[in-house]
XYZ file of C-alpha atoms in Angstrom:
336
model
C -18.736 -36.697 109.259
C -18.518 -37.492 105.687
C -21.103 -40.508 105.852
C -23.596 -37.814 107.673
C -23.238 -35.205 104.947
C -23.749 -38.208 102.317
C -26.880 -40.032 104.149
C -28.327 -36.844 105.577
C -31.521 -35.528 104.604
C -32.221 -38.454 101.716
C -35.634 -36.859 101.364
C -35.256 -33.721 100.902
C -32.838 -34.424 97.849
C -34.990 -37.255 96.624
C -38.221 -34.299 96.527
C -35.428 -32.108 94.853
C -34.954 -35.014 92.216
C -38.764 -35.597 91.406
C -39.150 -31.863 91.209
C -36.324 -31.586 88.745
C -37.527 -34.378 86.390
C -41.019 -32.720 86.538
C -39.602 -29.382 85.631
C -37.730 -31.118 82.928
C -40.993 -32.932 81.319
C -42.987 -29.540 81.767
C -39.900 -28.086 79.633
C -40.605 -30.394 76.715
C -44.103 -30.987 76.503
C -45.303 -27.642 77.875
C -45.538 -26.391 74.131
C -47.861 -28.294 71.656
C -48.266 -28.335 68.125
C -50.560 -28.723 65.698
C -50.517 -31.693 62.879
C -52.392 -32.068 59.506
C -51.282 -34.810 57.022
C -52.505 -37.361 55.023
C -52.475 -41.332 56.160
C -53.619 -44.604 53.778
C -56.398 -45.845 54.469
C -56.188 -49.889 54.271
C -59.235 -52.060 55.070
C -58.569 -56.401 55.404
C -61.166 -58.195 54.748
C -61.888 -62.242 55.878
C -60.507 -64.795 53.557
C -63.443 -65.484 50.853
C -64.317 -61.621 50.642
C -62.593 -58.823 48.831
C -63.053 -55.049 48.456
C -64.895 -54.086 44.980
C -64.836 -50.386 45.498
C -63.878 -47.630 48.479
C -65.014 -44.354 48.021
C -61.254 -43.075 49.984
C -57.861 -44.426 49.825
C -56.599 -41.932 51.862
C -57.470 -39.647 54.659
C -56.548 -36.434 56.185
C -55.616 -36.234 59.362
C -55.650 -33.431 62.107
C -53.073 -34.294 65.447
C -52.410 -32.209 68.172
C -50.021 -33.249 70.986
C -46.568 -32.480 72.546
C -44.240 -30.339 70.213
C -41.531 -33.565 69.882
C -44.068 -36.372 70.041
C -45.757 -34.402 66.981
C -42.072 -34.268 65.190
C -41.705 -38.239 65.882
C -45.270 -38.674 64.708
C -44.442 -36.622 61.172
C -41.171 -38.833 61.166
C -43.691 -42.222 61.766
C -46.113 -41.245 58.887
C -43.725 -40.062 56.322
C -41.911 -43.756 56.533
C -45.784 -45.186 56.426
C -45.630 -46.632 60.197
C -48.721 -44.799 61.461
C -51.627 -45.509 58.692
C -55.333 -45.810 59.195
C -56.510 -49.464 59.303
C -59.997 -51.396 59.500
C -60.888 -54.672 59.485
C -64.401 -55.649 58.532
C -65.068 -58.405 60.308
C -68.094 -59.627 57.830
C -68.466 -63.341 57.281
C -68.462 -64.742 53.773
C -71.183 -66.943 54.406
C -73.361 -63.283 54.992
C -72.855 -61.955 51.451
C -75.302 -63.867 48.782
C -73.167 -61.288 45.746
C -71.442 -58.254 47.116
C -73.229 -55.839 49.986
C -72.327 -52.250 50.629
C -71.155 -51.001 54.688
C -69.863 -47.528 55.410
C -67.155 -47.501 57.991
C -66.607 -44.662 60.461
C -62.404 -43.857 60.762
C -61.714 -42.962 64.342
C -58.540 -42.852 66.818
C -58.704 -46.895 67.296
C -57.900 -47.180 63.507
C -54.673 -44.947 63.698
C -52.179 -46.407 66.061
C -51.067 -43.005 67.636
C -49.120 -42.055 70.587
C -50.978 -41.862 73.685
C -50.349 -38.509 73.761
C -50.774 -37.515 70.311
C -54.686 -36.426 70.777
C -56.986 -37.233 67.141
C -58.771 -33.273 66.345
C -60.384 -34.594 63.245
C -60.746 -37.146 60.691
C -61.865 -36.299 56.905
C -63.789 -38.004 55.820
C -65.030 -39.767 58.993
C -67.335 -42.198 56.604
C -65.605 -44.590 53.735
C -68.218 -46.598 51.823
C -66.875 -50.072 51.284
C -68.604 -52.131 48.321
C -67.471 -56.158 49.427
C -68.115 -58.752 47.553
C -67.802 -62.592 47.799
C -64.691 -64.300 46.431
C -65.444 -67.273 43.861
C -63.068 -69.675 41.865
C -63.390 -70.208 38.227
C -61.374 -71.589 35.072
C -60.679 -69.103 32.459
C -59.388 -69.163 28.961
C -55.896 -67.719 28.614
C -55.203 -65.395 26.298
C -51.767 -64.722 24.679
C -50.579 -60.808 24.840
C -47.352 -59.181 22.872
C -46.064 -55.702 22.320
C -43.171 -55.179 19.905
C -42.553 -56.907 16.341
C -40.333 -59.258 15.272
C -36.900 -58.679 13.255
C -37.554 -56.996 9.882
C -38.671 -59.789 7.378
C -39.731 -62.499 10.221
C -43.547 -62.830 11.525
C -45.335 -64.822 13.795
C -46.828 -68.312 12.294
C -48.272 -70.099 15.148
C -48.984 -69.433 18.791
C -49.083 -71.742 21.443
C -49.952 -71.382 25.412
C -50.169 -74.178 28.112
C -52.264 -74.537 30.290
C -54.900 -73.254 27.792
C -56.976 -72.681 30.808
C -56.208 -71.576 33.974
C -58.254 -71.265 37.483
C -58.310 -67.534 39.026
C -60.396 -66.379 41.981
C -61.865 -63.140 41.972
C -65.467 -61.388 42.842
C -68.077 -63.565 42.085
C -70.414 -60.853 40.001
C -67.364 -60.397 37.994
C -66.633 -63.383 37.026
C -70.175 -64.001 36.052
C -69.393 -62.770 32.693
C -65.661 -63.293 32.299
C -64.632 -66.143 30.055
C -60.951 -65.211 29.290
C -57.734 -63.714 31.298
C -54.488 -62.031 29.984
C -51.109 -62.959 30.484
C -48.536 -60.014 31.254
C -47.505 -58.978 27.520
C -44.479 -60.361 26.035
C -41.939 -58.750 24.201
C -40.852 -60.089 21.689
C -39.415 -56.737 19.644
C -36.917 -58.047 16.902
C -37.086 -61.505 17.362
C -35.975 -64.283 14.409
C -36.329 -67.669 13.902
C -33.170 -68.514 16.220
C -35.435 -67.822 19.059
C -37.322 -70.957 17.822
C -34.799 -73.118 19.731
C -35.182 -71.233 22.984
C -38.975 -72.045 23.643
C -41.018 -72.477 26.042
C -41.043 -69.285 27.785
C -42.468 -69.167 31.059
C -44.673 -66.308 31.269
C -47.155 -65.133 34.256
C -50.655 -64.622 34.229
C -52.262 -60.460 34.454
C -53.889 -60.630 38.035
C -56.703 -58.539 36.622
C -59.842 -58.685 34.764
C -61.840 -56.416 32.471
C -66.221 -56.259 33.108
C -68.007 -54.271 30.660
C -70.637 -52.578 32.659
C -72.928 -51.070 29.538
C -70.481 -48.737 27.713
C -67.751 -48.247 30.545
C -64.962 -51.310 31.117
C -64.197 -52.085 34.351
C -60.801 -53.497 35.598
C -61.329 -56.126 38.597
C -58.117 -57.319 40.440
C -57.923 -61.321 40.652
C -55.648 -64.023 42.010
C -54.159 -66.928 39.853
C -51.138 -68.505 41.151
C -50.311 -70.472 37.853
C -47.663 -69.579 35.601
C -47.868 -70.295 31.879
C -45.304 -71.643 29.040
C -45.775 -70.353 25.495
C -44.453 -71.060 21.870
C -43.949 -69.132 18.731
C -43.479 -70.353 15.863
C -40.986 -67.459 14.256
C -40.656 -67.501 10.501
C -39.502 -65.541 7.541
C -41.986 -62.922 6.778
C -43.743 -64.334 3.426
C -44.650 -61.952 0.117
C -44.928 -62.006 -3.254
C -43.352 -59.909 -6.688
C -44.223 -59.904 -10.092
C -41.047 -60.179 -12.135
C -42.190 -58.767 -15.583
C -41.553 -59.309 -19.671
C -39.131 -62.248 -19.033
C -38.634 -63.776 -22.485
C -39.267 -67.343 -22.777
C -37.006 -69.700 -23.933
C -37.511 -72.427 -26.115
C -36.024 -76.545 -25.667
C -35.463 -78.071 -28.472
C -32.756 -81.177 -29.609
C -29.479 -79.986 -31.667
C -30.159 -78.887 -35.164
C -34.027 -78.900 -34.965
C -35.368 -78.750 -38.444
C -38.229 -76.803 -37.980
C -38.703 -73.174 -37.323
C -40.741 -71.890 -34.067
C -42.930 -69.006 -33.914
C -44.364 -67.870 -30.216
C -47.464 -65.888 -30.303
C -45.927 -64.257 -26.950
C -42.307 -64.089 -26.071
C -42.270 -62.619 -22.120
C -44.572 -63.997 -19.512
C -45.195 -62.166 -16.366
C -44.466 -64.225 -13.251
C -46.200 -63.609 -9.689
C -43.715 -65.735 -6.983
C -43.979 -66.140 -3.390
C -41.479 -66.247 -0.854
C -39.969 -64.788 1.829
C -38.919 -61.181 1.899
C -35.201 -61.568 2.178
C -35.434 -63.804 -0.501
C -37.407 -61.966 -2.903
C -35.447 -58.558 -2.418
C -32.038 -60.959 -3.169
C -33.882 -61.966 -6.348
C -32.443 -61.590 -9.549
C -34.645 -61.689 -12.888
C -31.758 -63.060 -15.171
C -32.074 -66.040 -13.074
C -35.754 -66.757 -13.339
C -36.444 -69.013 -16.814
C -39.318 -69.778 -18.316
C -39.451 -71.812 -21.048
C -41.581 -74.047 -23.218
C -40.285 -77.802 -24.352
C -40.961 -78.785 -27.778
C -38.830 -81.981 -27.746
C -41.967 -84.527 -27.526
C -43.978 -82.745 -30.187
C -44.384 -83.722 -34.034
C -44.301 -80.976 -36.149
C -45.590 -78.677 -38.132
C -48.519 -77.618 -36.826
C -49.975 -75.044 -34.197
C -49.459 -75.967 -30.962
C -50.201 -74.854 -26.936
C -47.578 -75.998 -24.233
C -47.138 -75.059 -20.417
C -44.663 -72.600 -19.642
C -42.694 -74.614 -17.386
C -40.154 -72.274 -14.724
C -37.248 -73.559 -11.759
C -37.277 -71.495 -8.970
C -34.717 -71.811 -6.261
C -35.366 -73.455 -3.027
C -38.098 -71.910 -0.573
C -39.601 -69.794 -3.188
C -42.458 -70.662 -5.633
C -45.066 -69.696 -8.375
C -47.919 -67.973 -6.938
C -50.767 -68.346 -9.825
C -50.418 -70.945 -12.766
C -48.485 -69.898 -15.780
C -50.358 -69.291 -18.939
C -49.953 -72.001 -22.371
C -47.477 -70.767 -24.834
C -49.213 -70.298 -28.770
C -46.255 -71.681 -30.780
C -46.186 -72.198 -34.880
C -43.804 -74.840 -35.533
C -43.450 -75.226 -39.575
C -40.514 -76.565 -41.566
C -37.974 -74.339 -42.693
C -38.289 -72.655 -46.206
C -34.515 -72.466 -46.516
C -32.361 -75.419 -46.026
C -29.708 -73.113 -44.451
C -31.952 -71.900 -41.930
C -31.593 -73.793 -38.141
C -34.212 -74.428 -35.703
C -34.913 -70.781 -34.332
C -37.635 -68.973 -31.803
């Protein structure tokens, strides 16, 4: 009795079971919705060609389709899984210098749903400008931003490879002879970072055309990284130190008397600027030696000076005018 009531009538409930899951997919999908948004646009291109210009990144979109496969499909293009995507299928070998196609965006390109139906596209035509990849050796060229440690500069600069081999469009690189390297900072630097170099730095994957008064960046692949040197020093400058009175050498108990036409001399020094703003004028001391001459007479010596280490005389120092006569009074000792 109980097996009967189990095994009986297997096709009426199976009909009861299709008409139940029908019912239940006519629940869900029997209300549909309406979709606008915007997808990338991304086009590939055959090794040897690359994409110069495209009048549209992005597109816009119109869906319509079942209200919870249009909820998954909002879901799919918010996290960038459902984009628009065409692949030109041009050969290299067809493209002397660049050449121009316009490419029409339809469902194929989108990856929908199969029930997710496409309304509208905008726009429906991208212009694509290709043109044909080439490889050629460019000059690199060094690029900082900041400035080194107050009283420190930059002496010497030194990058290798000097050259390095990027491909990139070939009408751009018709007239491209140099490429940047990503800047580096070197904000407050000193000389201790002498003893850290080389630094390895990478190459800017871009180059700039001018096209007559506009500059136009072009994107380009180098796969070579470069080392670089600075030579860091002490920032160098010069001061005038002013009226510093000149002193005269002469042996013990000189019997002559010395008159200078000019006591103070002006003296222009060079050095660096730490040192210079530590420098004290009671240290600097000219002077004039009379030891070697014969008086009397009128004479002209150098004005001789000793400057401390890493600093030094900028222009030559004038001759000192000196009088040298004996002395009218006995009493009277060698003076200036």
């Amino acid at each position: 009795m109980i097996k009967e009531i189990i095994t009986g009538n297997l096709l009426t409930k199976f009909m009861a079971l299709v008409m139940a899951i029908a019912l239940w997919l006519y629940a869900i999908n029997r209300h549909t919705e309406d979709l606008t948004e915007v997808v990338r646009l991304s086009v590939s291109v055959p090794t040897g060609i690359t994409v110069l210009e495209q009048s549209a990144e992005d597109i816009v979109v119109h869906l319509r389709g079942p209200q919870n496969v249009i909820e998954t499909t909002k879901g799919l293009i918010k996290d960038q899984k459902v984009h628009a995507k065409y692949v030109i299928q041009e050969s290299p070998e067809g493209i002397e210098d660049q050449i121009k196609q316009t490419v029409i965006i339809g469902r194929e390109h989108l990856g929908l749903p199969n029930s997710v139906k496409l309304i509208s596209v905008y726009p429906e035509k991208v212009s694509i400008l290709l043109g044909k990849l080439q490889k050629k050796r460019l000059k690199v060229n060094l690029q900082k931003k900041g400035e080194p440690a107050i009283g420190y500069t930059i002496a010497n600069e030194f990058v290798f490879p000097a050259e390095v081999e990027v491909e990139g469009p070939l009408n751009a690189l018709k007239e491209v002879v140099s490429i940047n390297t990503i800047p580096v900072d070197i904000g407050g630097i000193t000389v201790e970072q002498n003893r850290t170099f080389p630094w390895r730095i990478e190459i800017d994957q871009k180059v700039t055309v001018k096209h007559g008064d506009k500059s136009i960046t072009v994107p380009v692949v180098c796969d070579q990284d470069i080392r670089m040197w600075l030579q860091v020093v002490e920032k160098q400058e010069t001061r005038v130190i002013e009226k510093l009175k000149i002193k005269i050498l002469m042996p013990d108990n000189y019997p002559y008397v010395i008159k200078l036409r000019d006591e103070y001399v002006n003296i222009k020094i060079k050095g660096s600027k730490l040192l210079l703003e530590k420098l004290n004028p009671e240290d600097i001391l000219p002077y004039v030696d009379v030891t070697s001459l014969k008086p009397p007479g009128p004479y002209k010596q150098p004005i001789k000076c000793h400057l401390s280490k890493n600093l030094e005389i900028v222009d030559k120092l004038p001759d000192a005018h000196l009088d040298i006569r004996e002395r009218e009074n006995p009493s009277e000792s060698g003076k200036q």
